[in-house]
């Protein structure tokens, strides 16, 4: 929960008909109190977001700051919603005999790669230190993988088998999906959806954010269907590339991965759930090629350790 705004305190030297907060900020005459408080709350949240949306000082890739808007949805509540949704998904897969056992060689392969990447995540989001990371493999022909807020990862067997992914390529997929969670792209998208759907009534919600948080929790089922922006995808590509390189995975695999994705798109449009939200294309590959040299030294250093 964010702190409530300070109580209203009138000042005699302000224009007639206005009202103000303790910091002296005045609402124009005739402005409804709730809307002015909402605006003040939004500005306060924006300031806090600016202070917290920093990048690691040592980052080799160039990505933008996170959006201020994401603070409209409390991270704790979204992570709880994601954990519940993830548990339901795994239970459904288990009941259908599609959850690959933890002792399976492919599941252990994913877990091994995840354990290599996880130590390099907290620099991008301090909350990741508290996340209970989890990795699951689901038997499905779909080419798909995801990481939900809070570090809940799932791969479908289709993405590994159909694309014949190497460990390096799996690390690039996993790093990319981790980056979406670390950079809070789902949180930002849900905040945008929340703000749009609530409209003017958001003014009252911003005072405490409790109702907005509950609304986000009710949107937990949308987490798997969110479509990220082009900027989000580029952001996740580059952050994931660096995380994987620091873990000792060859960054050139990001290029071969998306070349395989592009070939899969051209040969078969069925079962490509991953590509419906992660479009491939020449520009994406060129951007990765431009950034591979930036992280190659990190990869080589990791291999020497």
Rosetta silent file (secondary structure, phi, psi, omega in degrees, C-alpha in Angstrom):
SEQUENCE: XXXXXXXXXXXXXXXXXXXXXXXXXXXXXXXXXXXXXXXXXXXXXXXXXXXXXXXXXXXXXXXXXXXXXXXXXXXXXXXXXXXXXXXXXXXXXXXXXXXXXXXXXXXXXXXXXXXXXXXXXXXXXXXXXXXXXXXXXXXXXXXXXXXXXXXXXXXXXXXXXXXXXXXXXXXXXXXXXXXXXXXXXXXXXXXXXXXXXXXXXXXXXXXXXXXXXXXXXXXXXXXXXXXXXXXXXXXXXXXXXXXXXXXXXXXXXXXXXXXXXXXXXXXXXXXXXXXXXXXXXXXXXXXXXXXXXXXXXXXXXXXXX
SCORE:     score description
SCORE:     0.000 S_00000001
   1 L     0.000  135.732  173.979    0.000    0.000    0.000 S_00000001
   2 L   -84.519  150.852 -179.905    1.232    3.477   -0.791 S_00000001
   3 L   -65.198  147.018  176.988    0.854    6.143    1.949 S_00000001
   4 L   -69.700  157.172  177.197   -2.236    8.314    1.802 S_00000001
   5 L   -66.826  154.627  176.954   -1.831   11.948    0.831 S_00000001
   6 L   -60.039  151.421  178.561   -1.419   14.523    3.651 S_00000001
   7 L   -63.329  152.068 -179.230   -4.706   15.942    4.985 S_00000001
   8 L   -67.153  131.831  176.921   -5.994   19.089    3.332 S_00000001
   9 L  -129.485  116.670 -179.569   -4.822   22.318    4.989 S_00000001
  10 L   -73.481  150.109  175.771   -6.221   25.664    3.768 S_00000001
  11 L  -124.928  131.792 -173.574   -3.936   28.668    3.380 S_00000001
  12 L   -67.051  -23.820 -174.314   -5.335   32.195    3.645 S_00000001
  13 L   -91.884   10.371  177.043   -3.045   33.624    0.970 S_00000001
  14 L   -92.117  157.859 -176.968   -4.263   31.327   -1.808 S_00000001
  15 L   -58.170  148.682  178.105   -6.874   32.471   -4.350 S_00000001
  16 L   -61.490  138.568  176.698  -10.499   32.311   -3.329 S_00000001
  17 L    90.593   -9.748  177.938  -12.207   29.100   -4.336 S_00000001
  18 L   -96.369  168.004  171.658   -9.049   27.001   -4.479 S_00000001
  19 L  -142.854  156.106 -166.039   -7.872   24.393   -1.988 S_00000001
  20 E  -137.953  164.097  171.997   -4.389   23.071   -1.340 S_00000001
  21 L   -94.851  175.222 -178.670   -2.238   20.348    0.126 S_00000001
  22 L   -64.648  -21.573  179.229    0.340   20.808    2.866 S_00000001
  23 L   -82.571    0.502  176.543    3.042   21.210    0.245 S_00000001
  24 L    89.689   -0.794  178.618    1.291   24.347   -1.013 S_00000001
  25 L   -71.735  130.513 -173.498    0.135   22.957   -4.355 S_00000001
  26 E  -108.559  142.688  171.178   -3.166   24.575   -5.287 S_00000001
  27 L   -89.798  141.548  175.178   -6.113   23.303   -7.242 S_00000001
  28 L   -60.496  152.080  179.224   -7.726   25.789   -9.622 S_00000001
  29 L   -54.988  135.066  177.242  -11.020   27.233   -8.464 S_00000001
  30 L    87.212   -4.671  179.950  -13.898   24.871   -9.091 S_00000001
  31 L   -73.780  125.986  176.565  -11.737   21.753   -9.407 S_00000001
  32 L   -56.391  136.770 -176.673  -13.411   18.759   -7.714 S_00000001
  33 H   -56.681  -43.851 -175.430  -11.372   17.755   -4.689 S_00000001
  34 H   -63.797  -37.934 -179.002  -11.145   14.068   -5.653 S_00000001
  35 H   -70.576  -37.648  178.471   -9.744   14.805   -9.111 S_00000001
  36 H   -67.649  -40.607  176.752   -7.136   17.206   -7.762 S_00000001
  37 H   -62.443  -38.926  178.975   -6.090   14.674   -5.134 S_00000001
  38 H   -62.324  -43.499  179.640   -5.861   12.057   -7.859 S_00000001
  39 H   -63.194  -43.279  178.729   -3.624   14.296   -9.929 S_00000001
  40 H   -62.481  -42.566 -179.966   -1.410   15.004   -6.910 S_00000001
  41 H   -61.956  -42.274 -179.193   -1.228   11.293   -6.107 S_00000001
  42 H   -62.499  -41.787 -179.853   -0.245   10.482   -9.673 S_00000001
  43 H   -66.478  -39.281  177.706    2.515   13.115   -9.618 S_00000001
  44 H   -63.522  -43.096  178.471    3.823   11.833   -6.296 S_00000001
  45 H   -63.692  -40.150  179.750    3.868    8.292   -7.639 S_00000001
  46 H   -61.199  -41.089  178.429    5.600    9.488  -10.787 S_00000001
  47 H   -63.311  -42.060  179.123    8.342   11.105   -8.744 S_00000001
  48 H   -64.284  -38.741 -178.697    8.877    7.946   -6.753 S_00000001
  49 H   -65.736  -39.885  179.946    9.002    5.895   -9.927 S_00000001
  50 H   -60.215  -38.749 -178.667   11.605    8.171  -11.461 S_00000001
  51 H   -68.908  -32.082 -173.067   13.797    7.670   -8.422 S_00000001
  52 H   -95.477  -18.236 -174.337   13.484    3.879   -8.483 S_00000001
  53 L   -85.740   61.882  179.452   13.562    3.168  -12.231 S_00000001
  54 L  -101.922  160.232  178.995   17.332    3.054  -12.501 S_00000001
  55 L  -106.689  155.501  176.088   19.478    0.693  -14.541 S_00000001
  56 L   -56.437  136.178 -177.639   22.535   -1.212  -13.339 S_00000001
  57 L   -62.406  -26.514 -176.365   25.568    1.061  -13.580 S_00000001
  58 L   -95.107    5.032 -175.961   27.502   -1.719  -15.289 S_00000001
  59 L   -57.514  134.231  179.529   24.830   -2.589  -17.867 S_00000001
  60 L   -91.656  -26.582  179.362   26.303   -3.135  -21.318 S_00000001
  61 L   -92.266  154.745 -175.737   23.040   -2.927  -23.252 S_00000001
  62 L  -106.417  104.831  177.815   21.186    0.346  -23.706 S_00000001
  63 L  -126.824  157.344 -177.495   17.543    0.179  -22.611 S_00000001
  64 L   -78.198  169.886  176.229   15.162    2.877  -21.449 S_00000001
  65 L   -71.969  153.033  178.318   13.883    3.541  -17.946 S_00000001
  66 L   -68.401  154.455 -178.357   10.783    1.689  -16.789 S_00000001
  67 L   -70.164  143.234  175.278    7.447    3.461  -17.077 S_00000001
  68 H   -66.477  -29.050 -171.586    6.119    5.453  -14.127 S_00000001
  69 H   -62.409  -25.293 -175.298    2.647    4.133  -14.801 S_00000001
  70 H   -60.983  -21.946 -178.201    3.453    0.669  -13.478 S_00000001
  71 H   -70.613   -6.659  174.314    3.248    1.997   -9.902 S_00000001
  72 H   -71.208  -18.496  178.651   -0.532    2.122  -10.237 S_00000001
  73 L  -115.466  113.962 -179.417   -0.490   -1.657   -9.721 S_00000001
  74 L   -59.547  130.024 -177.550    1.223   -2.821   -6.489 S_00000001
  75 H   -60.062  -39.516 -176.946    3.972   -5.316   -7.301 S_00000001
  76 H   -60.940  -44.031 -177.231    3.157   -7.509   -4.298 S_00000001
  77 H   -70.138  -37.212  178.837   -0.450   -8.030   -5.333 S_00000001
  78 H   -66.543  -40.007  178.636    0.430   -8.699   -8.951 S_00000001
  79 H   -65.120  -37.426  176.082    3.025  -11.279   -7.930 S_00000001
  80 H   -64.596  -42.200  178.296    0.456  -12.981   -5.695 S_00000001
  81 H   -62.964  -40.696  179.280   -2.026  -13.045   -8.571 S_00000001
  82 H   -64.994  -40.464  179.353    0.648  -14.505  -10.859 S_00000001
  83 H   -61.966  -41.239  178.620    1.525  -17.189   -8.322 S_00000001
  84 H   -66.163  -42.565 -179.586   -2.129  -18.239   -8.102 S_00000001
  85 H   -65.816  -40.054  178.697   -2.522  -18.283  -11.878 S_00000001
  86 H   -63.046  -43.919  179.331    0.695  -20.284  -12.276 S_00000001
  87 H   -61.926  -40.568  178.578   -0.470  -22.838   -9.699 S_00000001
  88 H   -64.702  -41.604  179.767   -3.786  -23.235  -11.540 S_00000001
  89 H   -61.759  -45.385 -179.193   -1.989  -23.711  -14.853 S_00000001
  90 H   -68.143  -36.712  178.128    0.290  -26.403  -13.441 S_00000001
  91 H   -64.594  -40.811  177.738   -2.595  -28.150  -11.712 S_00000001
  92 H   -63.798  -43.876  178.807   -4.524  -28.242  -14.976 S_00000001
  93 H   -63.254  -39.913  179.701   -1.480  -29.599  -16.822 S_00000001
  94 H   -64.226  -42.821 -178.312   -0.961  -32.212  -14.101 S_00000001
  95 H   -66.042  -25.197  179.180   -4.585  -33.335  -14.235 S_00000001
  96 L   -95.523    4.478 -179.467   -4.270  -33.826  -18.003 S_00000001
  97 L    71.311   23.720 -175.968   -1.002  -35.712  -17.703 S_00000001
  98 L  -106.352   -5.099  178.366    0.880  -32.909  -19.470 S_00000001
  99 E   -83.497  115.382 -178.214    3.148  -31.700  -16.663 S_00000001
 100 L   -70.856  131.356 -176.408    6.580  -33.186  -17.299 S_00000001
 101 L   -57.944  151.221 -179.531    8.007  -34.642  -14.049 S_00000001
 102 L   -62.022  -27.492 -179.005   10.706  -32.708  -12.203 S_00000001
 103 L   -83.075   -5.345 -179.909   13.070  -35.664  -12.602 S_00000001
 104 L   -65.596  145.711 -176.507   12.791  -35.691  -16.405 S_00000001
 105 H   -59.835  -38.706 -179.180   16.032  -34.874  -18.226 S_00000001
 106 H   -70.393  -38.751  177.234   14.485  -31.957  -20.121 S_00000001
 107 H   -64.152  -43.070  178.915   12.994  -30.428  -16.973 S_00000001
 108 H   -65.013  -33.211  175.970   16.332  -30.742  -15.213 S_00000001
 109 H   -61.595  -46.626  178.040   17.982  -29.130  -18.211 S_00000001
 110 H   -62.575  -42.318 -178.934   15.695  -26.111  -17.868 S_00000001
 111 H   -64.806  -37.752  178.829   16.277  -25.944  -14.126 S_00000001
 112 H   -64.335  -42.961  179.313   20.041  -26.039  -14.604 S_00000001
 113 H   -66.657  -42.185  178.688   19.910  -23.151  -17.070 S_00000001
 114 H   -60.257  -42.903 -179.443   17.596  -21.163  -14.803 S_00000001
 115 H   -63.403  -28.217  176.693   19.945  -21.634  -11.847 S_00000001
 116 H   -74.952  -34.358 -176.616   22.760  -20.181  -13.946 S_00000001
 117 H   -81.892  -36.778 -171.085   20.715  -17.123  -14.955 S_00000001
 118 H   -54.556  -40.967 -179.538   18.988  -16.297  -11.651 S_00000001
 119 L   -60.356  -15.164 -177.195   22.078  -14.870   -9.854 S_00000001
 120 L  -102.767   11.099 -175.205   22.257  -12.155  -12.527 S_00000001
 121 L   -91.983  -34.485 -171.006   18.644  -10.985  -12.245 S_00000001
 122 L   -64.524  -24.928  178.210   18.518   -8.897   -9.070 S_00000001
 123 L   -63.282  -22.982 -179.979   20.644   -6.134  -10.575 S_00000001
 124 L   -94.442  -16.373  178.378   17.715   -5.419  -12.880 S_00000001
 125 L  -163.881  112.095 -176.348   15.053   -5.594  -10.181 S_00000001
 126 H   -59.235  -28.966 -179.068   15.759   -5.729   -6.436 S_00000001
 127 H   -62.531  -24.164 -177.883   12.493   -7.579   -5.835 S_00000001
 128 H   -61.834  -21.698  177.291   13.947  -10.575   -7.664 S_00000001
 129 H   -64.164  -27.161 -177.055   16.027  -11.341   -4.560 S_00000001
 130 L   -95.490  -10.700 -174.947   12.771  -12.261   -2.797 S_00000001
 131 L   -67.927  141.391  171.900   11.168  -14.187   -5.651 S_00000001
 132 L   -93.498   88.013 -175.626   10.567  -17.893   -5.267 S_00000001
 133 L   -63.717  143.273  179.852   11.711  -18.883   -8.748 S_00000001
 134 E  -144.994  141.780 -179.452   10.040  -21.906  -10.280 S_00000001
 135 E  -128.939  129.120  178.922   10.531  -23.728  -13.596 S_00000001
 136 E  -131.965  151.827  175.931    8.048  -26.125  -15.182 S_00000001
 137 E  -120.640  125.904 -176.871    7.895  -28.006  -18.474 S_00000001
 138 E  -113.313  131.841 -178.852    4.498  -28.643  -20.049 S_00000001
 139 L   -76.667  109.300 -178.792    3.932  -31.256  -22.735 S_00000001
 140 L  -162.640  146.162  177.679    2.436  -29.372  -25.680 S_00000001
 141 L   -76.871  -10.257 -179.794    3.181  -28.906  -29.371 S_00000001
 142 L   -63.313  141.791  172.744    2.842  -25.150  -28.973 S_00000001
 143 L   -89.191   96.770 -172.308    5.995  -23.097  -29.450 S_00000001
 144 L  -156.884  153.297  174.089    5.721  -21.128  -26.243 S_00000001
 145 E  -162.733  155.568  178.227    7.451  -20.084  -23.021 S_00000001
 146 E  -159.113  162.154  170.311    6.834  -17.412  -20.400 S_00000001
 147 E  -134.301  116.047 -178.474    7.945  -15.995  -17.075 S_00000001
 148 E   -83.701  161.404  175.596    5.202  -14.491  -14.923 S_00000001
 149 L   -51.765  137.541 -177.700    5.765  -11.731  -12.342 S_00000001
 150 L    93.421    0.167  174.108    7.532  -13.182   -9.329 S_00000001
 151 L    86.739   29.744  179.704    9.708  -15.558  -11.368 S_00000001
 152 E   -95.066  107.101 -171.832    7.231  -18.270  -12.391 S_00000001
 153 E  -106.654  140.406  172.693    8.669  -19.854  -15.552 S_00000001
 154 E  -141.954  138.271  172.298    7.119  -22.390  -17.907 S_00000001
 155 E  -117.188  146.637  170.451    8.322  -23.863  -21.190 S_00000001
 156 E   -98.427  144.956 -177.525    6.255  -25.948  -23.586 S_00000001
 157 H   -60.361  -27.151 -178.412    7.973  -28.967  -25.085 S_00000001
 158 H   -59.673  -37.752 -176.938    7.114  -27.699  -28.562 S_00000001
 159 H   -69.993  -31.760  179.197    9.528  -24.775  -28.400 S_00000001
 160 H   -78.815  -46.120 -173.207   12.414  -27.065  -27.443 S_00000001
 161 H   -77.285  -47.347 -176.501   11.625  -29.978  -29.742 S_00000001
 162 H   -67.156  -37.016 -178.918   10.342  -28.240  -32.871 S_00000001
 163 H   -93.009   -4.174  179.807   13.128  -25.654  -32.913 S_00000001
 164 L    49.456   58.692 -173.909   15.747  -28.123  -31.658 S_00000001
 165 L   -74.631  136.874  170.809   17.073  -25.568  -29.219 S_00000001
 166 L   -79.866  170.110  176.213   20.591  -25.766  -27.850 S_00000001
 167 H   -58.815  -40.979  179.711   21.290  -24.861  -24.218 S_00000001
 168 H   -61.652  -41.531 -179.784   22.513  -21.450  -25.380 S_00000001
 169 H   -70.033  -38.414  175.152   19.284  -20.846  -27.301 S_00000001
 170 H   -60.739  -40.952  179.024   17.145  -21.983  -24.365 S_00000001
 171 H   -61.679  -34.721  178.637   19.081  -19.517  -22.202 S_00000001
 172 H   -69.870  -41.062  175.574   18.214  -16.734  -24.651 S_00000001
 173 H   -62.576  -48.104 -176.956   14.505  -17.606  -24.528 S_00000001
 174 H   -65.122  -42.580  177.863   14.591  -17.865  -20.747 S_00000001
 175 H   -61.378  -40.643  177.461   16.592  -14.658  -20.341 S_00000001
 176 H   -60.522  -47.524 -178.369   14.134  -12.848  -22.594 S_00000001
 177 H   -68.846  -39.831  174.085   11.147  -14.062  -20.581 S_00000001
 178 H   -57.845  -40.601 -177.832   12.862  -13.300  -17.268 S_00000001
 179 H   -62.506  -37.997  175.648   13.535   -9.799  -18.562 S_00000001
 180 H   -57.366  -42.154  179.837    9.819   -9.192  -19.147 S_00000001
 181 H   -71.307  -43.365 -178.156    9.239  -10.006  -15.467 S_00000001
 182 H   -64.818  -38.480 -179.059   12.257   -8.075  -14.202 S_00000001
 183 L   -87.677    1.423  171.692   11.383   -4.981  -16.213 S_00000001
 184 L    59.956   42.711  179.728    7.754   -5.325  -15.083 S_00000001
 185 H   -68.055  -37.731  177.087    6.216   -5.173  -18.537 S_00000001
 186 H   -64.355  -42.170  179.505    3.100   -7.080  -17.425 S_00000001
 187 H   -60.495  -42.871  179.209    2.675   -4.713  -14.497 S_00000001
 188 H   -65.570  -43.663 -178.861    2.913   -1.722  -16.802 S_00000001
 189 H   -65.513  -41.670  177.716    0.463   -3.176  -19.319 S_00000001
 190 H   -65.247  -35.809  177.466   -2.048   -4.066  -16.602 S_00000001
 191 H   -63.610  -41.179  177.483   -1.679   -0.569  -15.165 S_00000001
 192 H   -63.818  -43.976  178.641   -2.511    0.890  -18.573 S_00000001
 193 H   -63.314  -40.807  179.929   -5.501   -1.419  -18.892 S_00000001
 194 H   -63.101  -47.817 -179.008   -6.601   -0.564  -15.363 S_00000001
 195 H   -61.682  -40.595 -179.486   -6.332    3.171  -15.934 S_00000001
 196 H   -65.942  -44.021 -175.432   -8.240    2.918  -19.194 S_00000001
 197 H   -74.440  -31.823 -179.169  -11.055    0.791  -17.780 S_00000001
 198 H   -82.174  -27.764  176.813  -11.467    2.774  -14.594 S_00000001
 199 H    58.576 -137.301 -176.264  -11.372    6.137  -16.343 S_00000001
 200 H   -62.311  -29.561 -178.485  -12.276    9.136  -14.220 S_00000001
 201 H   -64.083  -11.633  177.671  -13.142    6.933  -11.246 S_00000001
 202 H   -61.251  -24.830 -178.663   -9.411    6.287  -10.934 S_00000001
 203 H   -53.559  -48.287 -179.719   -9.201    9.573   -9.057 S_00000001
 204 H   -69.293  -35.394 -176.583  -10.632    8.121   -5.885 S_00000001
 205 H   -66.180  -33.204 -174.052   -8.663    4.900   -6.212 S_00000001
 206 L   -65.632  -17.758 -177.917   -5.319    6.673   -6.367 S_00000001
 207 L   -64.873  -35.223 -179.320   -5.641    7.908   -2.791 S_00000001
 208 L  -126.821  -24.259  179.957   -4.880    4.490   -1.364 S_00000001
 209 L    71.432    0.115 -179.331   -4.448    2.180   -4.383 S_00000001
 210 H   -62.528  -47.180 -178.643   -6.093   -0.705   -2.512 S_00000001
 211 H   -66.430  -36.990  178.160   -8.978   -1.042   -4.948 S_00000001
 212 H   -63.365  -40.768  178.764   -6.647   -0.716   -7.905 S_00000001
 213 H   -63.144  -42.119  177.892   -4.512   -3.499   -6.473 S_00000001
 214 H   -63.011  -37.346  178.222   -7.533   -5.754   -6.019 S_00000001
 215 H   -62.532  -40.908  178.747   -8.512   -4.996   -9.596 S_00000001
 216 H   -62.787  -40.319  179.469   -5.051   -6.082  -10.725 S_00000001
 217 H   -61.799  -37.582  179.275   -5.418   -9.328   -8.810 S_00000001
 218 H   -68.973  -17.931  179.244   -8.686  -10.002  -10.609 S_00000001
 219 L   -90.332    8.046 -177.545   -6.804   -9.547  -13.859 S_00000001
 220 H   -52.867  -35.340 -179.331   -4.402  -12.380  -13.024 S_00000001
 221 H   -66.789  -14.692 -179.792   -5.978  -14.524  -15.709 S_00000001
 222 H   -86.745   -8.591 -172.930   -4.928  -11.988  -18.343 S_00000001
 223 H   -57.672  -35.990 -176.127   -1.221  -12.353  -17.613 S_00000001
 224 H   -81.380  -10.453 -177.394   -0.716  -15.065  -20.220 S_00000001
 225 H  -111.535    2.880  179.814   -2.509  -13.175  -22.976 S_00000001
 226 L   -64.415  142.062  175.818   -0.907   -9.752  -22.610 S_00000001
 227 L  -109.098  122.232 -178.479    0.723   -8.394  -25.732 S_00000001
 228 L   -84.171  156.902  179.664    3.864   -6.404  -25.127 S_00000001
 229 L   -75.130  168.101  176.439    4.844   -3.352  -27.120 S_00000001
 230 H   -59.753  -39.554  178.369    7.673   -3.289  -29.639 S_00000001
 231 H   -64.735  -39.725  177.730    9.743   -1.367  -27.096 S_00000001
 232 H   -61.240  -42.468 -178.843    9.034   -3.998  -24.439 S_00000001
 233 H   -64.778  -43.574  178.093   10.165   -6.740  -26.799 S_00000001
 234 H   -63.376  -42.423  177.969   13.373   -4.921  -27.681 S_00000001
 235 H   -57.505  -48.815 -178.883   13.967   -4.225  -24.002 S_00000001
 236 H   -66.527  -37.065  176.879   13.520   -7.908  -23.102 S_00000001
 237 H   -56.694  -48.969 -172.462   15.744   -9.011  -25.986 S_00000001
 238 H   -75.953  -41.633  177.736   18.655   -6.882  -24.801 S_00000001
 239 H   -65.580  -43.318  177.795   18.306   -7.413  -21.056 S_00000001
 240 H   -62.661  -38.153  177.606   17.873  -11.151  -21.594 S_00000001
 241 H   -59.267  -45.292 -178.286   20.898  -11.175  -23.889 S_00000001
 242 H   -69.611  -42.669  178.932   23.064   -9.616  -21.182 S_00000001
 243 H   -58.420  -46.953 -178.910   21.760  -11.847  -18.383 S_00000001
 244 H   -65.000  -39.876  179.317   22.448  -14.975  -20.440 S_00000001
 245 H   -63.893  -42.149  178.419   25.910  -13.760  -21.463 S_00000001
 246 H   -64.125  -25.982  178.668   26.842  -13.059  -17.837 S_00000001
 247 L   -85.333   -1.952  176.702   25.738  -16.611  -17.026 S_00000001
 248 L    95.239   20.936  178.305   28.142  -18.002  -19.635 S_00000001
 249 L  -104.666  138.430 -172.974   25.798  -18.611  -22.570 S_00000001
 250 L   -64.080  117.298 -177.511   26.903  -17.655  -26.075 S_00000001
 251 L   -65.176  -21.435  176.946   25.134  -14.418  -27.091 S_00000001
 252 H   -62.995  -19.205  178.673   25.299  -15.393  -30.759 S_00000001
 253 H   -65.942  -22.671  177.019   22.598  -17.929  -29.910 S_00000001
 254 H   -63.992  -37.114  179.129   20.104  -15.055  -29.715 S_00000001
 255 H   -69.594  -48.374 -179.855   20.566  -14.526  -33.445 S_00000001
 256 H   -64.130  -33.963  177.516   20.245  -18.213  -34.339 S_00000001
 257 H   -59.446  -51.628 -175.420   17.195  -18.467  -32.066 S_00000001
 258 H   -74.376  -22.662  170.360   15.281  -15.741  -33.858 S_00000001
 259 H   -66.186  -41.625  176.147   16.361  -17.061  -37.239 S_00000001
 260 H   -63.534  -40.449  178.229   14.770  -20.366  -36.234 S_00000001
 261 H   -60.930  -43.286  179.542   11.681  -18.480  -35.071 S_00000001
 262 H   -63.238  -40.687  177.742   11.482  -16.734  -38.418 S_00000001
 263 H   -65.342  -38.355  178.854   11.771  -20.014  -40.294 S_00000001
 264 H   -65.150  -37.450  178.571    9.066  -21.549  -38.104 S_00000001
 265 H   -63.488  -40.749 -177.515    6.773  -18.633  -38.884 S_00000001
 266 H   -73.416  -28.599 -174.254    7.256  -19.107  -42.595 S_00000001
 267 H   -93.681  -25.681 -174.732    6.780  -22.862  -42.592 S_00000001
 268 L  -158.431  114.001 -178.392    3.920  -23.345  -40.146 S_00000001
 269 L   -87.057   -5.618 -177.241    1.577  -20.765  -38.654 S_00000001
 270 L   -87.521  141.709  174.535   -0.119  -23.280  -36.346 S_00000001
 271 L    73.583   15.958 -177.972    0.827  -23.643  -32.690 S_00000001
 272 L  -100.574   58.870 -179.467    3.056  -20.570  -32.639 S_00000001
 273 H   -60.097  -36.726 -179.512    1.593  -18.932  -29.533 S_00000001
 274 H   -60.642  -42.731 -176.570    5.007  -17.529  -28.668 S_00000001
 275 H   -75.342  -17.562  176.740    5.299  -15.738  -31.981 S_00000001
 276 H   -68.523  -25.735  178.332    1.839  -14.200  -31.670 S_00000001
 277 H  -114.230   -5.360  179.638    3.216  -12.077  -28.835 S_00000001
 278 L  -132.293   70.006 -175.366    6.914  -12.167  -29.806 S_00000001
 279 L   -61.321  139.078  176.192    7.069  -11.324  -33.516 S_00000001
 280 L   -95.817  164.224  177.766   10.246  -12.195  -35.345 S_00000001
 281 L   172.999  163.668 -177.685   11.705  -10.169  -38.164 S_00000001
 282 H   -58.262  -39.533 -177.703   14.893   -8.920  -39.850 S_00000001
 283 H   -66.338  -37.744  177.545   15.092   -5.726  -37.772 S_00000001
 284 H   -61.553  -44.851  179.779   14.884   -7.679  -34.546 S_00000001
 285 H   -64.909  -40.514  179.430   17.740   -9.902  -35.670 S_00000001
 286 H   -63.555  -39.099  179.218   19.799   -6.887  -36.794 S_00000001
 287 H   -64.251  -40.942  177.000   19.349   -5.232  -33.407 S_00000001
 288 H   -64.098  -42.354  179.075   20.563   -8.363  -31.665 S_00000001
 289 H   -60.943  -36.847  178.451   23.535   -8.579  -34.023 S_00000001
 290 H   -66.546  -29.225 -174.343   24.431   -4.972  -33.170 S_00000001
 291 H   -96.463  -15.893  178.945   24.367   -5.759  -29.452 S_00000001
 292 H   -54.755  -45.037  179.852   26.148   -9.124  -29.405 S_00000001
 293 H   -60.311  -27.264 -178.808   29.612   -7.443  -29.407 S_00000001
 294 H   -67.528  -27.821 -175.786   28.620   -5.436  -26.328 S_00000001
 295 H  -112.488    0.015 -178.481   28.175   -8.562  -24.227 S_00000001
 296 H   -61.432  -38.995  177.740   30.712  -10.907  -25.817 S_00000001
 297 H   -61.720  -36.841  177.904   33.338   -9.908  -23.259 S_00000001
 298 H   -64.609  -43.129  178.625   30.929  -10.803  -20.452 S_00000001
 299 H   -61.783  -46.644 -178.103   30.348  -14.220  -21.994 S_00000001
 300 H   -64.633  -38.908  178.180   34.068  -14.863  -22.423 S_00000001
 301 H   -65.395  -39.628  179.359   34.786  -13.792  -18.836 S_00000001
 302 H   -65.315  -36.685 -179.439   32.044  -16.083  -17.547 S_00000001
 303 H   -69.605  -26.594 -179.989   33.468  -19.011  -19.499 S_00000001
 304 H   -79.070  -18.201 -177.009   36.888  -18.438  -17.930 S_00000001
 305 L   -73.819    0.000    0.000   35.506  -18.630  -14.390 S_00000001
